[in-house]
Coordinates of N, CA and C and ligand atoms in Angstrom, one line a residue:
M30 N -21.2 17.7 5.8 CA -21.2 16.8 6.0 C -21.9 16.2 7.1
R31 N -23.4 15.9 6.5 CA -24.3 15.3 8.0 C -23.4 14.3 8.6
L32 N -23.5 14.2 9.4 CA -22.7 12.8 10.5 C -22.8 11.4 10.2
I33 N -24.2 11.1 9.6 CA -24.5 10.3 9.1 C -23.7 9.5 7.7
K34 N -23.6 10.4 6.7 CA -23.3 10.2 5.0 C -21.6 10.1 5.6
L35 N -21.0 11.2 7.1 CA -19.8 11.2 6.7 C -18.5 10.1 7.1
L36 N -20.0 9.0 8.2 CA -19.3 8.1 9.6 C -19.7 6.6 8.1
A37 N -20.9 7.1 7.3 CA -20.8 5.3 6.4 C -19.5 5.9 5.2
N38 N -19.3 7.0 4.5 CA -18.5 7.0 3.5 C -17.2 6.9 4.1
L39 N -16.6 6.6 5.0 CA -15.8 6.3 5.9 C -15.5 5.0 6.4
G40 N -16.1 4.4 6.2 CA -16.9 3.2 5.9 C -17.2 1.8 7.3
Y41 N -17.3 3.4 8.0 CA -18.0 2.9 9.9 C -18.6 2.1 9.7
G42 N -19.7 2.0 8.9 CA -21.4 0.7 9.0 C -21.8 1.5 6.8
S43 N -23.1 0.9 7.6 CA -23.8 1.2 6.1 C -24.4 2.2 7.2
R44 N -26.3 3.6 6.0 CA -26.5 3.9 7.3 C -26.8 4.5 8.2
K45 N -27.6 2.9 7.9 CA -28.8 2.5 8.4 C -27.9 1.7 10.3
E46 N -26.5 1.4 9.6 CA -26.1 1.1 11.4 C -25.2 1.7 11.5
V47 N -25.3 2.9 10.9 CA -24.7 4.3 11.5 C -25.5 5.2 11.9
Q48 N -26.7 4.7 11.8 CA -27.8 5.9 12.8 C -27.5 5.4 13.9
K49 N -27.5 4.1 13.7 CA -27.8 3.3 15.2 C -26.5 3.2 15.8
Y50 N -25.5 3.5 15.5 CA -24.7 3.9 16.2 C -24.9 5.6 17.0
I51 N -25.0 6.1 16.6 CA -25.4 8.0 17.3 C -26.3 7.2 17.7
R52 N -27.2 6.9 17.9 CA -28.6 6.6 18.4 C -27.7 5.7 20.4
M53 N -27.6 5.5 19.3 CA -26.4 4.4 20.9 C -25.4 5.4 21.9
G54 N -25.3 6.0 20.9 CA -24.1 7.5 21.6 C -22.5 7.6 21.8
V55 N -22.3 6.3 20.8 CA -20.3 5.9 20.8 C -20.7 6.8 19.7
V56 N -21.4 7.9 19.3 CA -19.9 9.2 18.2 C -19.6 10.0 19.3
T57 N -19.5 10.7 19.5 CA -18.8 11.7 20.1 C -18.1 13.1 20.1
D58 N -17.9 13.7 20.2 CA -16.7 14.5 21.1 C -15.9 14.7 21.7
A59 N -14.7 15.4 21.5 CA -13.5 15.4 22.8 C -13.6 15.6 23.7
E60 N -14.7 15.8 23.8 CA -15.2 15.5 25.8 C -16.0 14.7 26.2
G61 N -16.2 13.9 25.1 CA -17.5 13.1 26.0 C -18.3 13.3 24.7
N62 N -18.6 14.7 24.8 CA -20.3 14.9 24.2 C -20.3 14.2 23.5
V63 N -21.8 13.4 23.0 CA -22.8 12.6 22.7 C -23.3 13.3 21.4
L64 N -23.1 13.0 20.1 CA -23.0 13.8 18.9 C -24.6 13.6 18.2
K65 N -25.3 14.0 17.8 CA -26.8 13.8 16.7 C -25.9 14.6 15.6
D66 N -26.4 13.7 14.4 CA -26.8 12.8 12.6 C -26.0 15.0 12.3
D67 N -26.8 16.0 12.9 CA -26.8 17.3 12.6 C -25.5 18.3 13.0
A68 N -24.7 17.6 13.8 CA -23.7 18.5 14.4 C -22.5 18.8 13.7
K69 N -22.4 19.9 14.1 CA -21.5 20.3 13.2 C -19.6 20.7 13.8
T70 N -19.7 19.7 14.8 CA -18.6 19.0 15.2 C -17.4 19.0 13.7
E71 N -16.4 19.4 14.3 CA -14.7 19.2 12.6 C -14.4 17.6 13.1
H72 N -13.6 17.2 11.9 CA -14.3 15.7 11.2 C -12.8 15.0 13.2
A73 N -11.6 16.3 13.0 CA -10.7 16.0 14.1 C -11.3 15.8 15.8
D74 N -12.4 16.4 16.0 CA -12.9 16.2 17.1 C -14.3 15.0 17.6
I75 N -13.5 14.5 16.4 CA -15.3 13.7 16.1 C -14.5 12.1 16.9
R76 N -15.3 11.4 17.7 CA -14.3 10.5 18.2 C -15.4 9.0 18.0
F77 N -15.5 7.7 18.1 CA -16.1 6.5 16.8 C -15.5 5.8 18.3
N78 N -16.2 5.5 19.1 CA -15.4 4.5 20.4 C -14.8 5.1 21.6
D79 N -15.3 6.0 21.3 CA -13.7 7.4 22.2 C -11.9 7.0 21.4
R80 N -12.4 6.3 20.0 CA -11.4 6.7 19.1 C -11.2 7.8 17.9
P81 N -10.4 8.8 17.8 CA -10.5 9.6 16.4 C -10.6 9.0 15.6
L82 N -11.5 9.7 14.6 CA -11.7 9.4 12.9 C -10.5 8.7 12.4
D83 N -10.6 7.9 11.2 CA -9.9 7.8 10.6 C -9.9 9.5 10.1
P84 N -8.4 9.5 8.9 CA -8.5 10.8 8.0 C -9.8 11.2 7.0
A85 N -10.0 11.9 6.7 CA -10.6 11.5 5.5 C -10.3 11.5 4.3
H86 N -10.5 12.4 3.4 CA -9.6 11.8 2.0 C -8.6 12.2 1.7
G87 N -7.9 11.5 2.0 CA -6.2 12.1 1.4 C -5.9 11.1 2.6
V88 N -5.9 9.8 3.1 CA -5.3 8.8 3.8 C -4.7 7.7 3.2
V89 N -3.2 7.4 3.6 CA -2.4 6.7 2.9 C -1.5 5.8 4.2
L90 N -1.8 4.2 3.8 CA -1.1 3.9 5.4 C -0.4 2.6 4.8
M91 N 0.8 2.6 5.5 CA 1.5 1.1 4.8 C 0.8 -0.4 5.6
L92 N 0.8 -1.3 5.4 CA 1.2 -2.4 5.2 C 1.8 -3.7 5.5
N93 N 3.2 -4.2 6.7 CA 3.6 -5.2 6.0 C 3.0 -6.2 5.7
K94 N 3.1 -6.4 3.9 CA 2.6 -7.9 3.7 C 3.2 -9.3 3.9
P95 N 2.5 -9.7 4.4 CA 3.6 -11.2 4.6 C 2.4 -12.4 3.1
T96 N 3.2 -12.9 3.2 CA 3.1 -13.7 2.2 C 1.7 -14.6 2.1
G97 N 1.0 -14.7 0.1 CA 0.5 -15.5 1.0 C -0.9 -15.0 0.9
Y98 N -1.1 -12.9 0.1 CA -2.5 -13.0 0.7 C -2.3 -11.5 -0.6
V99 N -3.6 -11.9 -1.3 CA -4.1 -11.4 -2.8 C -3.9 -10.0 -3.1
C100 N -3.4 -8.2 -3.3 CA -4.1 -7.7 -3.8 C -5.6 -6.8 -4.4
S101 N -6.1 -7.9 -4.1 CA -7.7 -7.2 -4.4 C -8.9 -7.3 -3.3
L102 N -9.4 -6.3 -4.0 CA -10.8 -6.2 -2.8 C -11.8 -7.6 -3.4
K103 N -11.2 -7.6 -4.4 CA -12.3 -9.1 -4.9 C -11.1 -10.5 -5.9
D104 N -11.4 -11.5 -5.0 CA -10.7 -12.6 -5.7 C -10.9 -13.7 -4.3
T105 N -10.8 -15.0 -4.6 CA -10.1 -15.7 -4.8 C -9.3 -15.9 -3.9
G106 N -9.5 -16.8 -2.3 CA -8.4 -16.9 -1.7 C -8.2 -15.7 -0.6
K107 N -6.9 -15.6 0.6 CA -6.6 -14.5 0.9 C -6.6 -13.4 0.5
L108 N -7.0 -11.8 1.3 CA -6.8 -10.5 0.5 C -6.5 -9.8 1.4
V109 N -5.5 -9.2 1.1 CA -5.1 -8.0 1.5 C -6.1 -7.6 2.7
Y110 N -6.8 -7.1 1.5 CA -7.8 -6.3 2.5 C -8.6 -6.4 3.9
E111 N -7.7 -8.2 4.4 CA -8.7 -8.7 5.4 C -7.5 -8.7 6.6
L112 N -6.4 -8.0 6.1 CA -5.0 -7.4 7.2 C -5.2 -6.1 8.4
L113 N -7.1 -5.5 7.3 CA -7.4 -4.1 7.3 C -9.0 -4.5 8.5
P114 N -8.6 -3.5 8.9 CA -10.3 -2.9 9.9 C -11.1 -3.5 8.4
H115 N -12.5 -3.8 8.9 CA -13.7 -3.9 8.1 C -13.9 -2.8 7.1
R116 N -14.1 -1.3 8.4 CA -14.3 -0.2 7.5 C -13.2 0.1 6.6
F117 N -11.9 -0.4 5.9 CA -11.2 0.3 5.2 C -11.6 -0.1 4.1
S118 N -11.9 -2.1 3.4 CA -12.9 -2.0 2.5 C -13.8 -1.4 2.1
A119 N -14.8 -1.0 3.1 CA -16.2 -0.5 2.9 C -16.1 1.6 2.6
R120 N -14.7 1.9 2.8 CA -14.9 3.6 2.8 C -14.9 4.2 0.9
K121 N -15.8 5.3 1.1 CA -15.7 5.8 -0.5 C -15.4 6.8 -0.8
P122 N -14.5 6.9 -1.3 CA -14.2 7.0 -2.4 C -13.0 5.4 -1.5
V123 N -13.0 4.0 -2.9 CA -12.4 3.2 -2.1 C -10.6 2.9 -2.0
L124 N -10.6 2.9 -1.5 CA -9.2 3.1 -0.9 C -7.9 1.3 -1.4
S125 N -7.3 2.2 -2.4 CA -6.7 0.9 -3.4 C -5.2 0.8 -2.9
T126 N -4.4 -0.9 -3.6 CA -3.6 -0.3 -3.2 C -2.4 0.4 -3.9
V127 N -1.6 0.6 -4.0 CA -0.3 2.1 -4.7 C 0.5 1.0 -5.5
G128 N -0.1 0.1 -6.8 CA 0.4 -1.2 -7.9 C 0.0 -2.2 -6.1
R129 N 0.8 -2.7 -6.7 CA 0.9 -4.5 -6.6 C 1.6 -5.2 -6.2
L130 N 1.4 -6.1 -5.1 CA 2.8 -6.9 -5.3 C 2.7 -8.7 -5.0
D131 N 3.1 -9.3 -5.7 CA 1.7 -11.1 -6.1 C 1.8 -11.2 -4.5
S132 N 1.1 -13.0 -4.7 CA 0.9 -13.1 -3.8 C 2.3 -13.7 -3.1
D133 N 2.9 -14.2 -3.8 CA 4.2 -14.4 -3.4 C 5.3 -13.6 -2.3
T134 N 5.2 -12.6 -3.1 CA 5.7 -11.5 -2.1 C 5.4 -11.1 -1.0
S135 N 5.8 -10.7 -0.3 CA 6.1 -9.9 1.3 C 6.5 -9.2 1.2
G136 N 5.9 -7.8 2.7 CA 7.0 -6.0 2.6 C 5.9 -5.6 2.2
L137 N 6.4 -4.2 1.7 CA 6.2 -3.2 2.1 C 5.0 -2.8 0.5
L138 N 3.9 -2.4 1.4 CA 2.2 -2.6 0.9 C 1.8 -1.0 1.6
L139 N 1.1 -0.1 0.1 CA 0.5 1.1 0.1 C -0.4 1.3 -0.3
F140 N -1.4 1.8 1.0 CA -2.8 1.7 0.6 C -3.1 3.5 0.4
T141 N -4.0 3.2 -0.5 CA -4.6 5.6 -1.0 C -5.8 5.6 -0.9
D142 N -6.9 6.1 -0.6 CA -7.7 6.8 -1.3 C -7.8 8.1 -2.5
D143 N -6.6 8.4 -2.4 CA -5.7 10.2 -3.3 C -5.8 9.4 -4.6
G144 N -6.2 9.1 -5.8 CA -5.8 8.5 -7.0 C -4.7 9.1 -7.5
D145 N -4.7 10.7 -7.0 CA -4.2 11.5 -8.3 C -2.5 11.3 -7.1
Y146 N -2.5 11.0 -4.9 CA -0.9 10.1 -4.6 C -0.9 9.3 -5.8
L147 N -1.7 9.0 -5.7 CA -2.1 7.1 -6.0 C -0.1 7.5 -7.9
H148 N -1.2 7.7 -8.3 CA -0.7 7.9 -10.2 C 1.0 8.4 -9.7
R149 N 0.8 10.0 -8.5 CA 2.1 10.3 -9.3 C 3.4 9.2 -8.6
I150 N 2.4 8.3 -7.0 CA 4.3 6.9 -6.6 C 4.8 6.2 -7.9
I151 N 3.0 6.2 -8.8 CA 3.3 4.2 -9.7 C 4.2 5.0 -10.8
S152 N 3.9 6.4 -11.0 CA 4.4 6.6 -12.3 C 6.4 6.8 -12.4
P153 N 6.8 6.5 -13.0 CA 8.2 6.4 -13.7 C 8.9 7.7 -13.7
K154 N 7.7 8.4 -14.0 CA 8.6 10.0 -14.1 C 8.8 10.5 -12.8
N155 N 8.9 10.2 -11.7 CA 8.2 11.2 -10.5 C 9.7 10.2 -9.8
H156 N 10.1 8.8 -10.8 CA 11.5 8.0 -10.5 C 11.0 7.8 -8.3
V157 N 10.1 7.3 -7.9 CA 9.9 7.0 -7.0 C 11.0 4.8 -6.3
A158 N 12.0 4.9 -5.5 CA 12.2 4.1 -6.3 C 11.4 3.1 -5.3
K159 N 11.9 1.8 -5.5 CA 11.0 0.6 -5.0 C 12.4 -0.3 -5.5
I160 N 12.6 -0.7 -3.2 CA 14.3 -1.7 -2.8 C 13.2 -2.5 -2.8
Y161 N 13.8 -3.6 -3.5 CA 13.4 -5.8 -2.7 C 14.9 -6.2 -2.2
E162 N 14.5 -7.4 -1.4 CA 15.8 -8.1 -1.1 C 14.7 -9.0 -2.2
V163 N 15.7 -10.0 -2.6 CA 15.6 -11.3 -3.8 C 16.7 -12.1 -3.0
T164 N 16.1 -13.5 -3.3 CA 16.3 -14.7 -3.1 C 16.7 -15.1 -4.4
L165 N 17.6 -16.2 -5.1 CA 17.7 -16.9 -5.4 C 17.7 -17.9 -5.9
A166 N 17.4 -18.8 -6.4 CA 17.5 -20.1 -7.2 C 18.8 -20.9 -7.0
R167 N 19.6 -19.8 -7.8 CA 21.6 -20.8 -8.3 C 22.0 -19.3 -8.3
P168 N 23.3 -19.6 -7.5 CA 23.6 -18.5 -7.4 C 24.5 -17.2 -8.5
I169 N 24.5 -16.6 -8.5 CA 24.7 -15.2 -8.6 C 25.8 -15.3 -9.4
E170 N 25.8 -14.7 -10.9 CA 26.8 -15.4 -12.2 C 27.8 -13.9 -11.8
G171 N 27.0 -12.6 -12.0 CA 28.5 -11.4 -12.5 C 27.5 -10.7 -12.8
H172 N 26.9 -10.8 -14.0 CA 27.0 -10.4 -14.9 C 25.7 -9.4 -14.8
E173 N 24.8 -10.0 -14.1 CA 23.5 -9.3 -13.7 C 23.2 -9.0 -14.1
A174 N 24.2 -7.6 -12.7 CA 23.8 -6.0 -12.6 C 24.0 -4.9 -13.8
A175 N 25.0 -5.7 -14.6 CA 25.0 -4.8 -16.0 C 24.0 -4.5 -16.9
I176 N 23.2 -5.6 -17.0 CA 22.4 -5.8 -17.4 C 21.5 -4.7 -17.0
F177 N 20.8 -5.8 -16.2 CA 19.6 -4.9 -15.4 C 20.0 -3.3 -15.6
A178 N 21.5 -2.3 -15.8 CA 21.5 -1.5 -15.4 C 21.8 -0.7 -17.0
S179 N 21.3 -1.4 -17.3 CA 21.5 -1.1 -19.2 C 20.6 0.1 -19.5
G180 N 19.2 -1.2 -19.0 CA 17.9 0.0 -19.7 C 18.1 -0.7 -21.9
D181 N 18.6 -1.2 -21.7 CA 18.2 -2.3 -22.5 C 17.5 -3.6 -23.0
L182 N 17.6 -4.4 -21.6 CA 16.8 -4.9 -20.7 C 15.2 -5.5 -21.8
L183 N 14.8 -6.3 -23.0 CA 13.2 -6.2 -23.0 C 13.4 -7.7 -22.9
L184 N 12.1 -7.2 -22.0 CA 11.7 -9.1 -21.3 C 10.5 -9.1 -22.2
E185 N 10.1 -10.6 -22.0 CA 8.9 -11.3 -23.1 C 7.8 -10.5 -23.3
S186 N 7.4 -10.5 -24.2 CA 6.1 -10.2 -24.5 C 5.5 -7.7 -23.7
E187 N 6.8 -7.1 -24.2 CA 6.9 -6.2 -23.9 C 7.2 -5.2 -24.8
K188 N 7.2 -4.0 -24.8 CA 7.4 -3.3 -26.6 C 8.6 -2.0 -25.5
T189 N 9.1 -2.2 -24.9 CA 9.5 -1.2 -24.8 C 10.5 -1.9 -23.6
P190 N 12.0 -1.3 -23.9 CA 12.9 -2.3 -22.7 C 12.9 -1.5 -21.7
L191 N 12.8 -2.4 -20.0 CA 13.2 -2.0 -18.6 C 14.0 -0.8 -18.5
Q192 N 13.6 0.3 -17.8 CA 14.4 1.5 -17.6 C 15.6 0.4 -16.4
P193 N 16.6 1.7 -16.3 CA 18.1 0.5 -15.3 C 17.5 0.9 -13.9
A194 N 17.8 -0.2 -14.3 CA 17.2 -0.5 -12.2 C 18.8 -0.9 -11.7
V195 N 19.1 -0.6 -10.5 CA 20.3 -0.9 -9.7 C 20.8 -2.1 -8.8
M196 N 21.3 -3.4 -9.2 CA 21.6 -4.7 -8.4 C 22.8 -3.7 -7.6
E197 N 22.3 -4.5 -6.3 CA 23.7 -5.0 -5.6 C 23.4 -6.5 -4.9
Q198 N 24.4 -7.5 -4.8 CA 24.7 -8.5 -4.9 C 24.9 -8.7 -2.8
T199 N 24.1 -9.0 -2.2 CA 24.4 -9.5 -1.2 C 24.4 -10.5 -0.1
G200 N 24.8 -11.5 -1.4 CA 25.4 -12.8 -0.8 C 24.9 -14.1 -2.3
E201 N 24.8 -15.3 -2.2 CA 26.1 -16.0 -3.5 C 24.0 -15.7 -3.9
K202 N 24.0 -15.9 -3.5 CA 21.7 -16.1 -3.9 C 21.2 -15.2 -3.7
T203 N 21.6 -13.8 -3.2 CA 20.8 -12.9 -2.4 C 21.3 -11.4 -3.1
A204 N 20.1 -10.9 -3.2 CA 21.0 -9.7 -4.3 C 19.9 -8.1 -3.7
R205 N 20.2 -6.6 -3.6 CA 18.7 -5.9 -3.6 C 19.2 -5.5 -5.1
L206 N 17.5 -5.3 -5.2 CA 17.5 -4.7 -6.3 C 16.6 -3.6 -5.9
T207 N 17.1 -2.2 -7.4 CA 16.2 -1.0 -6.5 C 15.5 -0.6 -8.3
L208 N 14.2 -0.1 -8.0 CA 13.5 -0.2 -9.2 C 12.6 1.4 -9.5
Y209 N 12.7 2.1 -10.5 CA 11.8 3.2 -10.8 C 10.7 2.7 -11.6
E210 N 10.5 1.1 -11.6 CA 8.6 1.5 -12.6 C 8.6 -0.3 -12.0
G211 N 7.1 -0.3 -12.3 CA 6.6 -1.1 -11.6 C 5.8 -1.9 -12.5
R212 N 6.1 -3.0 -13.2 CA 5.7 -4.3 -14.1 C 5.0 -5.3 -14.0
Y213 N 4.6 -5.3 -14.5 CA 4.0 -6.8 -14.6 C 5.0 -8.3 -14.3
H214 N 5.3 -8.7 -12.9 CA 5.7 -9.4 -11.9 C 7.0 -9.3 -12.9
Q215 N 7.8 -7.8 -12.2 CA 9.0 -7.4 -13.3 C 10.2 -7.9 -12.6
V216 N 10.9 -8.4 -11.1 CA 11.3 -8.9 -10.3 C 11.4 -9.9 -10.7
R217 N 11.1 -11.5 -11.0 CA 10.5 -12.2 -11.6 C 10.9 -12.8 -12.5
R218 N 10.6 -11.9 -13.5 CA 10.6 -11.3 -15.1 C 12.1 -11.2 -15.5
M219 N 13.3 -10.6 -14.8 CA 14.2 -9.8 -14.9 C 15.1 -10.8 -14.5
F220 N 14.8 -11.7 -13.5 CA 16.3 -12.5 -12.8 C 15.5 -14.5 -13.6
A221 N 14.5 -13.8 -14.7 CA 14.2 -15.3 -15.5 C 15.7 -15.3 -16.5
A222 N 14.9 -13.4 -16.9 CA 15.8 -13.1 -18.1 C 17.6 -13.4 -18.5
V223 N 18.0 -13.6 -16.8 CA 18.4 -13.9 -16.7 C 19.2 -15.1 -16.3
G224 N 18.1 -15.8 -16.8 CA 18.9 -17.3 -16.2 C 18.5 -17.6 -14.9
N225 N 17.5 -17.0 -14.0 CA 18.0 -17.5 -13.3 C 16.0 -17.5 -12.5
H226 N 15.4 -18.0 -11.1 CA 14.7 -17.6 -10.6 C 14.6 -17.4 -9.1
V227 N 13.4 -16.3 -9.0 CA 13.7 -16.2 -7.8 C 12.7 -16.9 -6.4
E228 N 13.3 -17.2 -5.7 CA 12.6 -18.4 -5.1 C 12.0 -17.4 -3.7
A229 N 12.0 -16.4 -2.9 CA 11.7 -15.2 -2.7 C 12.0 -14.2 -2.6
L230 N 10.6 -12.7 -2.8 CA 10.8 -11.8 -2.6 C 10.4 -10.6 -1.2
H231 N 10.9 -9.4 -1.0 CA 10.2 -9.3 -0.7 C 10.7 -7.5 -0.3
R232 N 9.3 -6.6 -0.3 CA 10.5 -5.0 -1.3 C 9.9 -4.2 0.6
A233 N 11.1 -4.0 0.8 CA 11.6 -3.0 1.8 C 11.7 -1.8 2.3
Q234 N 11.8 -1.4 0.7 CA 11.5 0.1 0.8 C 11.1 0.8 -0.6
M235 N 10.3 1.8 0.3 CA 9.3 2.7 -0.7 C 10.1 4.5 -1.3
G236 N 11.2 4.3 -1.1 CA 11.8 6.4 -1.7 C 12.4 6.0 -0.2
E237 N 12.1 6.9 0.8 CA 13.1 6.9 2.1 C 12.2 5.9 2.7
L238 N 11.1 5.6 2.5 CA 9.9 4.6 3.2 C 10.5 3.5 3.8
T239 N 10.4 2.4 5.0 CA 11.2 1.7 5.4 C 10.1 0.9 6.2
L240 N 10.0 -1.0 6.3 CA 9.2 -1.3 7.1 C 8.5 -0.8 8.7
G241 N 10.0 -0.1 9.0 CA 10.8 0.3 10.4 C 10.5 -0.5 11.4
D242 N 10.0 -1.1 12.3 CA 9.3 -2.7 13.0 C 7.7 -3.0 13.2
L243 N 7.0 -2.5 12.4 CA 6.0 -2.8 11.9 C 6.7 -4.7 11.8
R244 N 4.8 -4.9 12.5 CA 5.8 -6.5 12.3 C 4.8 -7.1 11.3
P245 N 5.3 -8.5 10.0 CA 4.5 -8.5 9.0 C 2.8 -8.5 9.7
G246 N 2.2 -9.0 9.2 CA 0.8 -8.9 9.5 C 0.5 -7.2 9.6
K247 N 1.3 -6.7 9.8 CA 0.8 -5.5 11.3 C 0.7 -3.8 9.7
W248 N 0.0 -2.8 10.2 CA -0.2 -1.6 9.8 C -0.6 -0.8 10.3
R249 N 0.4 -0.1 9.9 CA -0.4 1.9 10.5 C -0.4 2.9 9.2
L250 N -1.2 4.3 9.7 CA -1.4 5.4 8.4 C 0.4 6.0 9.3
L251 N 0.5 6.4 7.8 CA 1.6 7.5 7.7 C 1.7 8.6 8.0
T252 N 2.4 9.3 8.4 CA 2.8 10.6 9.1 C 1.7 11.4 8.0
P253 N 1.1 12.6 7.8 CA 1.9 14.0 6.6 C 3.3 14.3 5.6
E254 N 4.6 13.8 6.8 CA 5.6 13.9 6.6 C 6.2 13.2 6.0
E255 N 5.4 11.3 6.1 CA 6.1 10.8 5.3 C 5.8 10.6 3.9
R256 N 4.3 10.5 4.1 CA 3.1 11.0 3.1 C 4.1 12.1 1.7
D257 N 4.2 12.7 2.3 CA 4.7 13.9 1.4 C 6.3 14.2 0.4
G258 N 6.9 13.7 1.7 CA 8.0 13.5 1.1 C 8.8 11.9 0.2
L259 N 7.2 10.3 0.4 CA 7.7 10.4 -0.7 C 7.6 10.4 -1.9
V260 N 6.1 11.5 -2.3 CA 6.7 12.3 -3.7 C 7.2 13.9 -3.8
R261 N 7.8 14.2 -4.5 CA 7.8 16.2 -4.2 C 7.0 16.3 -5.8
T262 N 6.0 17.1 -5.2 CA 5.5 17.8 -6.1 C 6.0 18.8 -7.1
Ligands
URA301 N1 8.2 -7.7 -8.7 C1 7.4 -9.5 -9.1 O1 8.1 -9.7 -9.4 N2 6.9 -9.2 -8.2 C2 6.4 -7.9 -7.0 O2 5.5 -9.1 -6.4 C3 6.6 -6.9 -7.1 C4 7.7 -6.7 -8.0

């Protein structure tokens, strides 16, 4: 692929802008030699402003989403994409969020440009655990874990019951909830169904993947091992 098209697809700018960057000499190989549009350099050896290019197709990154941001490319209010470099919202194919977190929910949010990978993570068939830390308005009564584990809980306006979920009480008004599916506002609706109200919700983990020391509002690329470890084919 020509350099202009490659960089434009990765969101570094419009074709016109990218052409200008190439003329300015900011696109080089690993040794610092300035590249022209017809360069045959391998993706891994191309540098933009001395930095390696973002991975081509199959990129997966994680964001520690703060509350107050919406999982959408176009919406009113603050968007999660504003927390990433602009080029990530201009990539083709587009970088999508892997499922969604509500504006009021914080924590681990993945993005990818790989539609198959995205579907494998969100499909309940693949049993990727999503682990949430929940803070409730009222004390836990003791019957909730059994109801969530039953596989019989039918939420309002749903046709099929929820899959069994695991709830561990961590405090008087706090719990850790492990889900294997992701229905609309699922955690909030589950606790509403047992007469409580979610005051704060944080996704701490997906599969074995945790946020580690990634601070709120920060992002990083997943390593190939993390990427492949999340879903087994
Ligand atoms: N469940 C919810 O209710 N909200 C989220 O953001 C995620 C899971």
